[in-house]
CSV table of N, CA and C and ligand atoms in Angstrom, one decimal:
chain,number,residue,atom,x,y,z
A,26,MET,N,4.6,7.0,-23.7
A,26,MET,CA,3.4,6.1,-22.9
A,26,MET,C,3.8,6.0,-21.3
A,27,ILE,N,2.9,5.8,-20.5
A,27,ILE,CA,3.2,6.3,-19.0
A,27,ILE,C,3.2,5.1,-18.6
A,28,LYS,N,4.0,4.6,-17.5
A,28,LYS,CA,4.5,3.5,-16.9
A,28,LYS,C,3.5,3.1,-15.7
A,29,ASN,N,3.4,1.9,-15.6
A,29,ASN,CA,2.4,1.3,-14.4
A,29,ASN,C,3.1,2.4,-13.2
A,30,VAL,N,2.0,2.9,-12.7
A,30,VAL,CA,2.2,3.7,-10.9
A,30,VAL,C,2.0,2.2,-10.0
A,31,VAL,N,3.1,2.6,-9.2
A,31,VAL,CA,2.9,1.4,-7.9
A,31,VAL,C,2.9,2.6,-6.9
A,32,LEU,N,1.8,2.0,-5.9
A,32,LEU,CA,1.7,2.9,-4.6
A,32,LEU,C,1.8,2.2,-3.4
A,33,ILE,N,2.8,2.7,-2.7
A,33,ILE,CA,3.6,2.1,-1.4
A,33,ILE,C,3.2,3.3,0.0
A,34,GLY,N,3.1,2.6,1.0
A,34,GLY,CA,3.1,3.7,1.9
A,34,GLY,C,2.3,3.3,3.3
A,35,PHE,N,2.3,3.5,4.3
A,35,PHE,CA,1.8,2.9,5.8
A,35,PHE,C,0.0,2.8,5.3
A,36,MET,N,-0.2,2.0,6.3
A,36,MET,CA,-1.8,2.0,6.1
A,36,MET,C,-2.4,3.5,6.6
A,37,GLY,N,-3.5,3.9,5.8
A,37,GLY,CA,-4.1,5.0,5.9
A,37,GLY,C,-3.7,6.0,5.4
A,38,THR,N,-2.9,6.0,4.3
A,38,THR,CA,-2.1,6.9,3.8
A,38,THR,C,-3.0,7.5,2.5
A,39,GLY,N,-3.8,6.6,2.2
A,39,GLY,CA,-4.8,6.7,0.7
A,39,GLY,C,-4.3,6.0,-0.5
A,40,LYS,N,-4.0,5.1,-0.1
A,40,LYS,CA,-3.3,4.0,-1.0
A,40,LYS,C,-4.5,3.4,-2.6
A,41,THR,N,-5.4,3.3,-1.2
A,41,THR,CA,-6.7,2.7,-2.1
A,41,THR,C,-7.6,3.5,-3.2
A,42,SER,N,-7.8,4.7,-2.3
A,42,SER,CA,-9.0,5.7,-2.7
A,42,SER,C,-8.1,6.5,-3.5
A,43,SER,N,-6.8,7.4,-3.4
A,43,SER,CA,-6.1,7.7,-4.6
A,43,SER,C,-5.9,6.9,-5.8
A,44,GLY,N,-5.5,5.7,-5.5
A,44,GLY,CA,-5.1,5.1,-6.7
A,44,GLY,C,-6.4,4.7,-7.5
A,45,LYS,N,-7.5,4.5,-7.2
A,45,LYS,CA,-8.7,4.1,-8.1
A,45,LYS,C,-9.3,5.4,-9.1
A,46,MET,N,-8.8,6.8,-8.1
A,46,MET,CA,-8.6,8.1,-8.9
A,46,MET,C,-7.5,8.1,-10.1
A,47,ILE,N,-6.5,7.6,-9.8
A,47,ILE,CA,-5.3,8.0,-10.4
A,47,ILE,C,-5.7,7.0,-11.5
A,48,ALA,N,-6.4,5.5,-11.5
A,48,ALA,CA,-6.5,4.7,-12.6
A,48,ALA,C,-7.2,5.3,-13.5
A,49,ASN,N,-8.3,5.5,-13.2
A,49,ASN,CA,-9.4,6.1,-14.0
A,49,ASN,C,-8.9,7.4,-14.7
A,50,GLN,N,-8.6,8.4,-14.0
A,50,GLN,CA,-8.1,9.3,-14.7
A,50,GLN,C,-6.7,9.0,-16.1
A,51,LEU,N,-6.2,8.0,-15.9
A,51,LEU,CA,-5.0,7.4,-17.0
A,51,LEU,C,-5.6,6.1,-17.8
A,52,GLY,N,-7.0,6.0,-17.4
A,52,GLY,CA,-7.2,5.0,-18.4
A,52,GLY,C,-6.6,3.7,-18.2
A,53,PHE,N,-6.2,3.2,-16.8
A,53,PHE,CA,-5.7,2.2,-16.4
A,53,PHE,C,-6.7,1.3,-15.5
A,54,LYS,N,-6.0,0.1,-15.4
A,54,LYS,CA,-6.5,-1.0,-14.4
A,54,LYS,C,-6.2,-1.0,-12.7
A,55,PHE,N,-7.0,-0.6,-12.3
A,55,PHE,CA,-6.6,-0.3,-10.5
A,55,PHE,C,-6.6,-2.0,-9.8
A,56,ILE,N,-5.5,-2.0,-9.2
A,56,ILE,CA,-5.2,-3.5,-8.6
A,56,ILE,C,-5.0,-3.1,-7.4
A,57,ASP,N,-6.0,-3.9,-6.2
A,57,ASP,CA,-5.5,-3.9,-4.9
A,57,ASP,C,-4.6,-5.0,-4.4
A,58,MET,N,-3.8,-4.9,-4.3
A,58,MET,CA,-3.1,-6.2,-3.6
A,58,MET,C,-4.0,-7.3,-2.9
A,59,ASP,N,-3.8,-6.5,-1.7
A,59,ASP,CA,-5.0,-7.1,-0.3
A,59,ASP,C,-6.4,-7.8,-0.7
A,60,ARG,N,-7.1,-7.0,-1.6
A,60,ARG,CA,-8.5,-7.4,-2.1
A,60,ARG,C,-7.9,-8.6,-3.1
A,61,ALA,N,-7.3,-8.7,-4.3
A,61,ALA,CA,-6.9,-9.6,-4.7
A,61,ALA,C,-6.3,-11.1,-4.3
A,62,ILE,N,-5.4,-10.8,-2.7
A,62,ILE,CA,-5.3,-12.1,-2.0
A,62,ILE,C,-6.6,-12.6,-1.4
A,63,GLU,N,-7.4,-11.7,-1.0
A,63,GLU,CA,-8.6,-11.9,-0.6
A,63,GLU,C,-9.5,-12.9,-1.2
A,64,LYS,N,-9.6,-12.2,-2.7
A,64,LYS,CA,-10.4,-12.7,-3.6
A,64,LYS,C,-9.7,-14.2,-3.7
A,65,LYS,N,-8.3,-14.3,-4.2
A,65,LYS,CA,-7.9,-15.5,-4.5
A,65,LYS,C,-7.9,-16.6,-3.1
A,66,TRP,N,-7.8,-16.0,-2.2
A,66,TRP,CA,-7.7,-17.3,-1.0
A,66,TRP,C,-9.2,-17.5,0.0
A,67,GLY,N,-10.3,-16.4,-0.8
A,67,GLY,CA,-11.5,-16.7,0.0
A,67,GLY,C,-11.6,-16.3,1.2
A,68,MET,N,-10.9,-15.4,1.9
A,68,MET,CA,-11.0,-14.6,3.2
A,68,MET,C,-10.4,-13.6,3.2
A,69,THR,N,-10.7,-12.8,4.3
A,69,THR,CA,-10.3,-11.5,4.7
A,69,THR,C,-8.8,-11.5,5.2
A,70,ILE,N,-8.1,-10.6,5.0
A,70,ILE,CA,-6.7,-10.4,5.3
A,70,ILE,C,-6.7,-10.7,6.8
A,71,PRO,N,-7.7,-9.9,7.6
A,71,PRO,CA,-7.5,-10.1,9.1
A,71,PRO,C,-7.9,-11.9,9.5
A,72,GLN,N,-8.7,-12.4,8.6
A,72,GLN,CA,-8.8,-13.7,9.1
A,72,GLN,C,-7.8,-14.5,8.6
A,73,MET,N,-6.8,-14.2,7.7
A,73,MET,CA,-5.8,-14.9,7.3
A,73,MET,C,-4.6,-15.0,8.4
A,74,PHE,N,-4.6,-13.4,8.9
A,74,PHE,CA,-3.6,-13.4,10.0
A,74,PHE,C,-4.0,-14.2,11.1
A,75,GLU,N,-5.4,-14.4,11.5
A,75,GLU,CA,-5.8,-15.1,12.5
A,75,GLU,C,-5.7,-16.5,12.2
A,76,GLN,N,-5.9,-17.1,11.4
A,76,GLN,CA,-6.1,-18.7,11.0
A,76,GLN,C,-4.5,-19.0,10.6
A,77,HIS,N,-3.9,-18.3,9.9
A,77,HIS,CA,-3.2,-19.0,9.8
A,77,HIS,C,-1.2,-17.9,9.9
A,78,GLY,N,-1.3,-16.9,10.6
A,78,GLY,CA,-0.5,-16.1,11.1
A,78,GLY,C,0.1,-15.2,9.9
A,79,GLU,N,1.1,-14.1,10.6
A,79,GLU,CA,1.5,-13.3,9.6
A,79,GLU,C,2.3,-13.9,8.5
A,80,ALA,N,3.0,-14.6,8.8
A,80,ALA,CA,4.1,-15.1,8.0
A,80,ALA,C,3.2,-15.8,6.3
A,81,PHE,N,2.3,-16.3,6.8
A,81,PHE,CA,1.6,-17.0,5.7
A,81,PHE,C,0.8,-15.4,5.3
A,82,PHE,N,0.3,-14.8,5.7
A,82,PHE,CA,-0.2,-13.8,4.5
A,82,PHE,C,1.0,-13.3,3.9
A,83,ARG,N,2.1,-13.3,4.3
A,83,ARG,CA,3.6,-12.1,3.7
A,83,ARG,C,4.0,-13.3,2.3
A,84,GLU,N,3.7,-14.5,2.6
A,84,GLU,CA,3.8,-15.6,1.5
A,84,GLU,C,3.0,-15.2,0.4
A,85,LYS,N,1.8,-15.2,0.7
A,85,LYS,CA,0.8,-14.9,-0.2
A,85,LYS,C,1.1,-13.4,-1.1
A,86,GLU,N,0.9,-12.6,0.1
A,86,GLU,CA,1.5,-11.1,-0.7
A,86,GLU,C,2.6,-11.3,-1.8
A,87,LYS,N,3.8,-11.8,-1.4
A,87,LYS,CA,4.9,-11.8,-2.2
A,87,LYS,C,4.6,-12.6,-3.6
A,88,GLU,N,3.6,-13.7,-3.5
A,88,GLU,CA,3.3,-14.4,-4.7
A,88,GLU,C,2.5,-13.5,-5.5
A,89,MET,N,1.4,-12.5,-4.7
A,89,MET,CA,0.7,-11.6,-5.3
A,89,MET,C,1.5,-10.5,-5.9
A,90,CYS,N,2.3,-10.3,-5.3
A,90,CYS,CA,3.4,-8.9,-6.1
A,90,CYS,C,4.4,-9.5,-7.5
A,91,ARG,N,4.6,-10.7,-7.6
A,91,ARG,CA,4.8,-11.2,-8.7
A,91,ARG,C,3.9,-11.2,-9.8
A,92,GLU,N,2.9,-11.5,-9.5
A,92,GLU,CA,1.4,-12.0,-10.3
A,92,GLU,C,1.2,-10.5,-11.2
A,93,VAL,N,0.9,-9.3,-10.2
A,93,VAL,CA,0.1,-8.3,-10.7
A,93,VAL,C,1.5,-7.5,-11.2
A,94,ALA,N,2.6,-7.6,-10.9
A,94,ALA,CA,4.2,-7.0,-11.4
A,94,ALA,C,3.8,-6.8,-12.9
A,95,GLY,N,3.7,-8.0,-13.4
A,95,GLY,CA,3.8,-8.4,-14.8
A,95,GLY,C,2.8,-7.9,-15.9
A,96,LYS,N,2.0,-7.0,-15.2
A,96,LYS,CA,0.7,-6.7,-15.9
A,96,LYS,C,1.0,-5.2,-16.7
A,97,LYS,N,0.1,-4.9,-17.4
A,97,LYS,CA,0.8,-3.7,-17.9
A,97,LYS,C,-0.4,-2.5,-18.0
A,98,SER,N,-0.1,-1.0,-17.9
A,98,SER,CA,-1.1,-0.1,-17.5
A,98,SER,C,-1.9,-0.2,-16.5
A,99,VAL,N,-0.9,-0.9,-15.5
A,99,VAL,CA,-2.5,-0.7,-14.6
A,99,VAL,C,-1.6,0.3,-13.2
A,100,VAL,N,-2.4,0.4,-12.3
A,100,VAL,CA,-2.2,1.4,-11.0
A,100,VAL,C,-2.1,-0.2,-10.1
A,101,ILE,N,-1.3,0.0,-9.1
A,101,ILE,CA,-0.9,-1.0,-8.2
A,101,ILE,C,-1.0,-0.5,-6.7
A,102,SER,N,-2.0,-0.9,-6.1
A,102,SER,CA,-1.6,-0.4,-4.5
A,102,SER,C,-1.7,-1.7,-3.8
A,103,THR,N,-0.5,-1.7,-3.0
A,103,THR,CA,0.5,-2.2,-2.4
A,103,THR,C,-0.4,-2.2,-1.0
A,104,GLY,N,0.3,-3.5,-0.2
A,104,GLY,CA,-0.3,-3.5,1.4
A,104,GLY,C,0.9,-2.6,2.2
A,105,GLY,N,0.6,-2.0,3.4
A,105,GLY,CA,1.2,-1.3,3.9
A,105,GLY,C,2.9,-1.6,4.2
A,106,GLY,N,2.9,-3.1,4.2
A,106,GLY,CA,3.8,-3.7,4.5
A,106,GLY,C,5.0,-4.4,3.6
A,107,THR,N,4.3,-4.5,2.3
A,107,THR,CA,4.9,-5.3,1.1
A,107,THR,C,6.1,-4.7,0.8
A,108,VAL,N,6.9,-3.3,1.4
A,108,VAL,CA,7.9,-2.9,0.9
A,108,VAL,C,9.0,-3.6,2.0
A,109,LYS,N,8.3,-4.4,2.6
A,109,LYS,CA,9.7,-4.9,4.0
A,109,LYS,C,10.4,-5.8,3.3
A,110,ASP,N,10.0,-6.6,2.4
A,110,ASP,CA,10.7,-7.8,1.7
A,110,ASP,C,11.3,-6.8,0.6
A,111,PRO,N,12.5,-7.0,0.5
A,111,PRO,CA,13.6,-6.4,-0.6
A,111,PRO,C,13.1,-6.9,-2.3
A,112,ASP,N,12.7,-8.3,-2.0
A,112,ASP,CA,12.1,-9.0,-3.5
A,112,ASP,C,11.3,-8.1,-4.0
A,113,ASN,N,10.3,-7.9,-3.3
A,113,ASN,CA,9.3,-7.4,-3.5
A,113,ASN,C,9.6,-6.0,-4.0
A,114,VAL,N,10.1,-5.0,-3.5
A,114,VAL,CA,10.2,-3.8,-4.0
A,114,VAL,C,11.4,-3.8,-5.4
A,115,ALA,N,12.2,-4.9,-5.8
A,115,ALA,CA,13.2,-5.2,-7.0
A,115,ALA,C,12.1,-5.1,-8.0
A,116,ILE,N,11.0,-6.2,-7.7
A,116,ILE,CA,10.2,-6.6,-8.4
A,116,ILE,C,9.1,-5.5,-9.0
A,117,LEU,N,8.8,-4.8,-8.2
A,117,LEU,CA,8.3,-4.1,-8.2
A,117,LEU,C,8.7,-2.7,-9.1
A,118,LYS,N,9.9,-2.1,-8.7
A,118,LYS,CA,10.6,-1.5,-9.2
A,118,LYS,C,10.7,-1.5,-10.9
A,119,GLN,N,10.9,-2.9,-11.2
A,119,GLN,CA,10.9,-3.4,-12.6
A,119,GLN,C,9.6,-2.9,-13.4
A,120,SER,N,8.5,-2.9,-12.5
A,120,SER,CA,7.0,-2.9,-13.0
A,120,SER,C,6.6,-1.3,-13.1
A,121,GLY,N,6.9,-0.6,-12.4
A,121,GLY,CA,6.8,0.8,-13.0
A,121,GLY,C,7.2,1.5,-11.8
A,122,LYS,N,6.6,2.8,-11.8
A,122,LYS,CA,7.3,3.8,-10.8
A,122,LYS,C,7.0,3.7,-9.7
A,123,ILE,N,7.7,4.1,-8.1
A,123,ILE,CA,6.9,3.9,-6.8
A,123,ILE,C,7.1,5.2,-6.5
A,124,VAL,N,5.3,5.3,-6.1
A,124,VAL,CA,4.9,6.4,-5.4
A,124,VAL,C,4.6,6.3,-4.0
A,125,CYS,N,5.1,6.8,-3.3
A,125,CYS,CA,4.9,6.5,-1.7
A,125,CYS,C,4.0,7.6,-1.2
A,126,LEU,N,2.8,7.5,-0.7
A,126,LEU,CA,2.0,8.3,-0.1
A,126,LEU,C,2.7,8.3,1.8
A,127,MET,N,2.3,9.3,2.0
A,127,MET,CA,2.6,9.4,3.3
A,127,MET,C,1.5,10.3,4.3
A,128,ALA,N,1.6,10.0,5.3
A,128,ALA,CA,0.3,11.2,6.2
A,128,ALA,C,1.0,11.2,7.6
A,129,SER,N,0.5,12.1,8.7
A,129,SER,CA,1.0,12.5,9.7
A,129,SER,C,0.0,11.4,10.8
A,130,VAL,N,0.7,11.2,11.7
A,130,VAL,CA,0.5,10.1,12.8
A,130,VAL,C,-1.2,10.5,13.2
A,131,GLU,N,-1.8,11.6,13.2
A,131,GLU,CA,-2.6,11.9,13.5
A,131,GLU,C,-3.7,11.7,12.4
A,132,ALA,N,-3.7,11.9,11.0
A,132,ALA,CA,-4.4,11.4,10.4
A,132,ALA,C,-4.6,10.0,9.7
A,133,ILE,N,-3.0,9.1,10.1
A,133,ILE,CA,-3.2,7.8,9.9
A,133,ILE,C,-4.5,7.2,10.9
A,134,LEU,N,-4.2,7.5,12.4
A,134,LEU,CA,-5.0,7.0,13.2
A,134,LEU,C,-6.5,7.4,12.9
A,135,GLU,N,-6.7,8.5,12.7
A,135,GLU,CA,-8.0,8.6,12.2
A,135,GLU,C,-8.4,7.7,11.2
A,136,ARG,N,-7.8,7.9,9.8
A,136,ARG,CA,-8.0,6.9,9.1
A,136,ARG,C,-8.2,5.2,9.0
A,137,THR,N,-7.8,5.0,9.9
A,137,THR,CA,-7.8,3.7,10.3
A,137,THR,C,-8.2,3.1,11.8
A,138,ALA,N,-9.2,3.7,12.0
A,138,ALA,CA,-9.5,3.9,13.7
A,138,ALA,C,-10.6,2.6,13.8
A,139,THR,N,-10.9,1.7,12.7
A,139,THR,CA,-12.0,0.7,12.9
A,139,THR,C,-11.3,-0.4,13.2
A,140,ILE,N,-11.6,-0.8,14.5
A,140,ILE,CA,-11.2,-1.8,14.7
A,140,ILE,C,-11.4,-3.2,14.1
A,141,GLY,N,-10.2,-4.4,13.7
A,141,GLY,CA,-11.0,-5.5,13.0
A,141,GLY,C,-10.3,-5.2,11.3
A,142,GLN,N,-10.1,-4.8,11.0
A,142,GLN,CA,-9.6,-4.3,9.8
A,142,GLN,C,-7.9,-4.4,9.7
A,143,ARG,N,-7.3,-3.9,10.6
A,143,ARG,CA,-5.8,-3.8,10.6
A,143,ARG,C,-5.4,-4.7,11.7
A,144,PRO,N,-5.0,-6.1,11.4
A,144,PRO,CA,-4.5,-6.9,12.3
A,144,PRO,C,-3.2,-6.3,13.0
A,145,LEU,N,-2.2,-5.6,12.4
A,145,LEU,CA,-1.3,-5.4,13.3
A,145,LEU,C,-1.7,-3.9,14.0
A,146,LEU,N,-2.7,-3.3,13.6
A,146,LEU,CA,-2.4,-2.1,14.8
A,146,LEU,C,-3.6,-2.7,15.8
A,147,ASP,N,-4.4,-3.5,15.6
A,147,ASP,CA,-5.3,-4.1,16.5
A,147,ASP,C,-4.5,-4.7,17.6
A,148,ALA,N,-3.1,-5.4,17.4
A,148,ALA,CA,-2.5,-5.9,18.0
A,148,ALA,C,-1.7,-4.9,19.2
A,149,TYR,N,-1.9,-3.6,19.0
A,149,TYR,CA,-1.4,-2.7,20.2
A,149,TYR,C,-2.1,-2.2,20.8
A,150,GLU,N,-1.9,-2.2,21.9
A,150,GLU,CA,-2.7,-1.8,23.0
A,150,GLU,C,-2.9,-0.3,22.7
A,151,ASP,N,-2.0,0.5,22.7
A,151,ASP,CA,-1.8,1.7,22.4
A,151,ASP,C,-1.7,2.0,20.9
A,152,ARG,N,-3.1,1.9,20.2
A,152,ARG,CA,-3.0,2.1,18.7
A,152,ARG,C,-1.9,3.2,17.9
A,153,ARG,N,-1.9,4.6,18.9
A,153,ARG,CA,-0.7,5.6,18.2
A,153,ARG,C,0.3,5.0,18.2
A,154,GLN,N,0.5,4.5,19.5
A,154,GLN,CA,2.2,4.0,19.6
A,154,GLN,C,2.4,3.2,18.6
A,155,GLY,N,1.7,2.2,18.5
A,155,GLY,CA,1.7,1.2,17.4
A,155,GLY,C,2.1,1.7,16.1
A,156,ILE,N,1.3,3.0,15.5
A,156,ILE,CA,1.8,3.5,14.4
A,156,ILE,C,3.2,4.2,14.4
A,157,VAL,N,3.3,5.3,15.9
A,157,VAL,CA,4.6,5.6,15.7
A,157,VAL,C,5.9,4.6,15.4
A,158,GLU,N,5.4,3.6,16.1
A,158,GLU,CA,6.6,2.3,16.1
A,158,GLU,C,7.1,1.8,14.4
A,159,LEU,N,5.8,1.7,14.1
A,159,LEU,CA,5.9,1.0,12.8
A,159,LEU,C,6.3,1.8,11.8
A,160,LEU,N,5.9,3.1,12.1
A,160,LEU,CA,6.5,4.1,11.0
A,160,LEU,C,7.8,3.9,11.0
A,161,GLU,N,8.5,4.2,12.1
A,161,GLU,CA,9.8,4.4,12.5
A,161,GLU,C,10.5,3.2,11.9
A,162,GLN,N,9.9,2.1,12.2
A,162,GLN,CA,10.6,0.7,11.5
A,162,GLN,C,11.0,0.8,10.0
A,163,ARG,N,9.6,1.5,9.3
A,163,ARG,CA,9.7,1.2,7.8
A,163,ARG,C,10.1,2.6,7.3
A,164,LYS,N,10.5,3.4,7.7
A,164,LYS,CA,10.4,4.7,7.2
A,164,LYS,C,12.1,4.6,6.2
A,165,ALA,N,12.8,4.0,6.3
A,165,ALA,CA,14.0,3.7,5.3
A,165,ALA,C,13.3,3.0,4.1
A,166,MET,N,12.3,1.7,4.3
A,166,MET,CA,11.6,1.4,3.2
A,166,MET,C,10.9,2.5,2.3
A,167,TYR,N,9.9,2.9,2.9
A,167,TYR,CA,9.3,3.9,2.3
A,167,TYR,C,10.2,5.0,1.3
A,168,ALA,N,11.3,5.1,1.8
A,168,ALA,CA,12.1,5.9,1.4
A,168,ALA,C,13.1,5.8,-0.1
A,169,GLN,N,12.7,4.6,-0.3
A,169,GLN,CA,13.2,4.0,-1.7
A,169,GLN,C,11.9,4.2,-3.0
A,170,ALA,N,11.1,5.2,-2.6
A,170,ALA,CA,10.1,5.5,-3.7
A,170,ALA,C,10.6,6.5,-4.8
A,171,ASP,N,10.0,6.6,-5.9
A,171,ASP,CA,10.8,7.3,-7.2
A,171,ASP,C,10.2,8.8,-6.3
A,172,TYR,N,9.2,8.7,-6.0
A,172,TYR,CA,8.2,10.4,-5.6
A,172,TYR,C,7.5,10.1,-4.3
A,173,THR,N,7.3,11.2,-3.5
A,173,THR,CA,6.5,11.1,-2.2
A,173,THR,C,5.6,12.1,-2.2
A,174,VAL,N,4.3,11.8,-2.0
A,174,VAL,CA,3.4,12.9,-1.9
A,174,VAL,C,2.8,12.4,-0.1
A,175,ASP,N,2.7,14.1,0.6
A,175,ASP,CA,2.2,13.8,1.8
A,175,ASP,C,0.8,14.1,1.6
A,176,THR,N,-0.2,13.3,2.4
A,176,THR,CA,-1.7,13.1,1.6
A,176,THR,C,-2.3,13.9,3.0
A,177,THR,N,-1.7,14.1,4.1
A,177,THR,CA,-2.7,14.3,5.1
A,177,THR,C,-3.6,15.8,4.9
A,178,ASP,N,-3.4,16.6,4.4
A,178,ASP,CA,-4.4,17.8,3.8
A,178,ASP,C,-4.9,18.1,2.6
A,179,MET,N,-4.7,16.6,2.1
A,179,MET,CA,-5.1,16.5,0.6
A,179,MET,C,-6.4,15.7,0.4
A,180,SER,N,-7.3,15.9,-0.8
A,180,SER,CA,-8.2,14.9,-0.8
A,180,SER,C,-7.9,13.9,-1.9
A,181,PRO,N,-8.1,12.8,-2.0
A,181,PRO,CA,-7.9,11.7,-3.0
A,181,PRO,C,-7.6,12.5,-4.4
A,182,LEU,N,-8.8,13.1,-4.7
A,182,LEU,CA,-8.5,13.9,-6.0
A,182,LEU,C,-7.6,14.4,-6.2
A,183,GLN,N,-7.1,15.6,-5.3
A,183,GLN,CA,-5.9,16.4,-5.0
A,183,GLN,C,-4.7,15.6,-5.4
A,184,VAL,N,-4.7,14.3,-4.4
A,184,VAL,CA,-3.4,13.1,-4.6
A,184,VAL,C,-3.4,12.7,-6.0
A,185,SER,N,-4.4,12.6,-6.5
A,185,SER,CA,-4.2,11.8,-8.0
A,185,SER,C,-3.8,12.8,-8.8
A,186,ARG,N,-4.1,13.7,-8.8
A,186,ARG,CA,-3.6,15.0,-9.8
A,186,ARG,C,-2.1,15.1,-9.6
A,187,ASP,N,-1.7,15.1,-8.3
A,187,ASP,CA,-0.4,15.1,-7.9
A,187,ASP,C,0.6,14.3,-8.7
A,188,VAL,N,-0.3,13.0,-8.1
A,188,VAL,CA,0.9,12.2,-8.9
A,188,VAL,C,0.6,11.7,-10.6
A,189,ILE,N,-0.4,12.1,-11.1
A,189,ILE,CA,-0.4,12.2,-12.5
A,189,ILE,C,0.5,12.9,-13.0
A,190,SER,N,0.4,14.3,-12.8
A,190,SER,CA,1.5,15.3,-13.0
A,190,SER,C,3.1,14.7,-12.7
A,191,PHE,N,3.5,14.5,-11.7
A,191,PHE,CA,4.7,13.5,-11.6
A,191,PHE,C,5.1,12.4,-12.6
A,192,MET,N,3.9,11.7,-13.0
A,192,MET,CA,3.8,10.5,-14.0
A,192,MET,C,4.3,10.9,-15.4
A,193,LYS,N,3.7,12.3,-16.0
A,193,LYS,CA,3.7,12.7,-17.1
A,193,LYS,C,5.1,13.7,-17.2
A,194,ARG,N,5.5,13.7,-16.2
A,194,ARG,CA,7.0,14.7,-16.3
A,194,ARG,C,8.1,13.5,-16.2
A,195,ARG,N,7.6,12.1,-16.4
A,195,ARG,CA,8.8,11.4,-16.2
A,195,ARG,C,9.1,10.9,-18.0
B,7,S3P,C1,-0.4,-4.1,6.7
B,7,S3P,C2,-1.0,-3.4,5.9
B,7,S3P,C3,-2.4,-3.9,5.2
B,7,S3P,C4,-2.4,-5.4,4.8
B,7,S3P,C5,-2.1,-6.2,6.0
B,7,S3P,C6,-0.5,-5.9,6.4
B,7,S3P,C7,1.0,-3.7,7.1
B,7,S3P,O1,-2.9,-2.9,4.1
B,7,S3P,O2,-1.4,-5.3,4.1
B,7,S3P,O3,-2.9,-5.7,7.2
B,7,S3P,O4,2.1,-4.6,7.2
B,7,S3P,O5,1.1,-2.5,7.1
B,7,S3P,P1,-3.4,-1.2,3.8
B,7,S3P,O6,-1.9,-0.5,4.0
B,7,S3P,O7,-3.8,-1.1,3.2
B,7,S3P,O8,-4.3,-1.4,5.4
């Protein structure tokens, strides 16, 4: 019996695109926490940041974390900052195997170039610098994963195969 797969990692590392493929191949349901929060609250994440602030979003993120962690046979794609809260990490660790997706700063910059989708990055005048700083702040949190994949030069399909082979070795 394969456990839930919990994808953590910085923005633009491929959690959503690879997560959907992992779920497909395992016959699991795919849950994107950010999309679930947006659906529940009837607003986009950028709108939530703008109208209520980051702290409000983090509260809703924590609630969603508890909600999805209790499900079975799911692939959960977290937001890039979900693991900033140690309670969330503890909850997710009980739910399944934690897989961290990483990528180079250049790849992240390219994959997150659209303005208006990532409020945390939009707040930086120098986007590249913002990515470097946030990655540095968060690296210890991402290091808590059971398994890590560098997706820089990989397609989502390749990433999904790599993650599935890790899950089957467990
Ligand atoms: C965030 C990442 C975003 C989203 C929110 C905050 C972060 O998710 O949860 O904008 O703190 O890194 P993605 O990693 O899916 O872009």
